[in-house]
Each structure stands twice: as structure tokens, then as C-alpha cells.
Coordinates of C-alpha atoms in Angstrom, one line a residue:
M1 CA 0.1 0.4 -0.2
S2 CA 1.1 3.3 -1.7
N3 CA 1.0 6.6 0.9
I4 CA -0.4 9.6 -0.7
F5 CA 3.4 11.1 -1.4
D6 CA 4.4 8.0 -3.6
L7 CA 1.1 7.8 -5.1
K8 CA 1.8 12.0 -6.3
K9 CA 5.2 11.1 -7.5
K10 CA 4.1 7.9 -9.5
C11 CA 0.8 9.7 -11.3
L12 CA 2.7 13.3 -12.0
A13 CA 5.8 11.1 -13.9
T14 CA 2.9 9.2 -15.3
L15 CA 0.2 12.0 -16.2
G16 CA 1.4 15.5 -15.2
S17 CA -0.3 17.5 -12.9
N18 CA -4.1 18.4 -13.3
G19 CA -4.8 19.1 -9.4
I20 CA -8.0 21.4 -8.5
S21 CA -7.6 23.7 -6.0
N22 CA -9.5 23.9 -2.5
Q23 CA -11.7 26.2 -3.6
E24 CA -13.4 23.5 -6.4
L25 CA -13.0 20.7 -3.7
K26 CA -15.1 23.2 -1.4
Q27 CA -17.7 23.5 -4.0
I28 CA -18.0 20.1 -4.5
E29 CA -18.7 19.8 -0.5
S30 CA -21.8 22.3 -1.4
L31 CA -23.1 21.4 -4.0
L32 CA -23.1 18.1 -2.7
S33 CA -24.3 18.6 0.5
L34 CA -21.6 16.4 2.2
S35 CA -17.3 16.2 3.4
L36 CA -15.3 14.9 1.3
P37 CA -12.6 11.7 2.4
D38 CA -9.4 13.8 3.3
D39 CA -7.3 11.1 0.6
F40 CA -10.1 12.3 -2.0
K41 CA -9.2 16.0 -0.7
L42 CA -5.0 15.2 -0.7
I43 CA -5.1 12.9 -4.0
S44 CA -7.3 15.6 -5.9
E45 CA -4.4 17.6 -5.8
F46 CA -2.5 16.2 -7.9
F47 CA -5.7 14.4 -10.0
S48 CA -9.0 15.7 -11.4
G49 CA -10.2 12.9 -13.4
G50 CA -9.9 11.3 -16.5
T51 CA -8.7 7.7 -17.8
L52 CA -6.7 6.1 -15.3
G53 CA -5.8 2.3 -15.8
V54 CA -9.2 0.9 -18.0
I55 CA -11.3 3.7 -15.8
D56 CA -12.7 6.5 -17.4
N57 CA -13.0 9.1 -14.1
Y58 CA -15.3 11.7 -14.3
S59 CA -13.8 14.8 -13.6
F60 CA -14.1 16.8 -10.8
V61 CA -15.0 19.5 -11.3
Q62 CA -18.0 21.0 -13.5
G63 CA -17.8 21.9 -17.2
P64 CA -19.0 20.6 -20.9
W65 CA -17.8 17.3 -19.4
D66 CA -19.3 14.1 -17.5
N67 CA -17.9 15.3 -13.8
I68 CA -18.7 13.9 -10.4
I69 CA -21.1 16.6 -9.5
D70 CA -23.7 16.5 -12.1
E71 CA -23.5 12.9 -11.9
T72 CA -24.0 12.2 -8.9
I73 CA -26.9 14.8 -8.4
K74 CA -28.1 12.8 -11.5
M75 CA -28.7 9.8 -10.0
R76 CA -29.9 10.5 -6.6
N77 CA -33.0 12.4 -8.9
S78 CA -33.0 9.0 -11.6
I79 CA -32.1 6.1 -8.8
D80 CA -32.6 7.2 -5.0
L81 CA -28.2 7.4 -4.9
P82 CA -28.1 7.4 -1.3
H83 CA -26.7 10.9 -0.2
Q84 CA -23.2 9.9 1.2
F85 CA -22.2 8.2 -1.8
I86 CA -20.5 10.2 -4.8
V87 CA -20.3 8.4 -8.8
L88 CA -16.8 8.6 -9.8
A89 CA -17.4 6.4 -12.6
E90 CA -20.1 4.4 -14.9
P91 CA -17.9 1.6 -17.1
P92 CA -20.4 -0.6 -19.4
E93 CA -23.6 -2.3 -17.0
S94 CA -22.0 -0.6 -13.8
L95 CA -21.3 2.2 -11.2
I96 CA -18.1 2.8 -9.8
V97 CA -19.5 4.9 -6.3
L98 CA -17.4 6.6 -3.3
N99 CA -19.1 6.8 0.4
V100 CA -17.6 10.0 2.0
E101 CA -18.9 8.0 5.5
S102 CA -18.1 5.1 5.4
S103 CA -15.8 1.9 4.8
P104 CA -15.6 0.0 2.2
S105 CA -15.1 3.6 0.6
V106 CA -15.0 2.9 -2.7
T107 CA -17.3 0.1 -4.8
W108 CA -17.8 -0.9 -8.4
C109 CA -21.1 -3.1 -8.5
D110 CA -23.3 -3.7 -11.2
A111 CA -25.8 -1.6 -11.8
I112 CA -28.6 -4.2 -11.3
D113 CA -26.7 -3.6 -7.6
V114 CA -27.4 0.0 -7.1
C115 CA -29.6 -0.1 -5.0
H116 CA -28.0 -2.8 -2.8
L117 CA -25.5 0.4 -1.9
E118 CA -26.4 0.5 1.7
D119 CA -28.0 -2.9 2.5
N120 CA -24.5 -4.9 1.1
L121 CA -27.5 -7.9 -0.6
Y122 CA -25.4 -7.8 -3.4
E123 CA -26.5 -10.4 -6.2
V124 CA -22.6 -10.1 -7.7
P125 CA -20.3 -9.3 -5.3
P126 CA -18.8 -6.3 -5.7
D127 CA -15.1 -5.0 -6.6
T128 CA -14.4 -2.6 -2.9
W129 CA -11.4 -0.5 -2.0
N130 CA -11.6 0.7 2.3
S131 CA -10.4 4.0 1.0
Y132 CA -10.1 6.1 -1.9
K133 CA -6.3 6.1 -1.8
D134 CA -6.3 2.4 -2.9
F135 CA -8.5 2.6 -5.2
F136 CA -6.3 5.1 -6.8
S137 CA -3.3 3.4 -6.4
K138 CA -4.8 0.6 -8.3
L139 CA -5.8 2.0 -10.9
L140 CA -1.6 3.9 -10.8
S141 CA -0.9 0.0 -11.3
D142 CA -3.3 -0.4 -13.8
E143 CA -1.8 2.2 -15.8
D144 CA 1.6 0.3 -15.3
S145 CA 0.3 -2.2 -16.7
E146 CA -0.8 -1.0 -19.6
S147 CA 2.2 0.4 -20.6

């Protein structure tokens, strides 16, 4: 398990820096009415979404592109996504979410199991990571494997 400094060094060497500001972090928290985990905040200083490994992560900032704010609000309205989840990505037939209140922090589940994010009664066991840092570390490793 890498620490944030090692992840930053590896990310900068692989992708360059595309981080967001503290003001943009506060905007995410304000618009989604939640508090982001510390590891997410630290990683967002040098990574703000985009393709990493095999995952097209939504942008952390609003704009004309798909982003975590708009997609989370859309999912809250369309499928009653529980308030403590942020939509990170939507790979085909699945959803990757960040739980800002408890562990596992990141869950990658089949689309049919989205309604089970809170009760954990999944039809297909999801992939999970205890922290956003662990998930990000896995994506960086996958990126290295593809290079």
C-alpha cells in the first residue's frame, strides 16, 4: 500500500498534474452537501479525473464534460442514490461510487446492484476498496500494466 506522497510522485511521472484547488473541493462539498474524505482531497491536488488504468473517471470539476457533481445529482434524482455516495465512474453495465461516510469507501458494482449500496445484499459481489487512496493506487498500477 502506497502513501499519498508515493502516489503523487507516480501520478505526476505518468500523467502530469491536473489537480484542483481547495475552492473547487469546497464547491464539490457544497453542491453535494457532504464532506469529502481526506485522502480524496489530497489526491485531488494532483488528479482531478480522466482515464486512468481501464477506468474513465469523471472530472472532479463542472464543465461541459461528465463530472462527479452532475452525475451524482443525476443519480440521486433518477435512482435515489443514497446521499453519502459520489459517482466516480460508470463503466459499461456498472457503477463506481465513493462512500464519504464509511468503509469500504469505493465500491464497483453491477448496475443491477446499485440499489444495494446501503444494505450490501448484492446479487453479484462488488469490487471494493477500503479507501479512495487504495482505489487510486490500483488504478495507477493498472496504468503501469498497460504502458
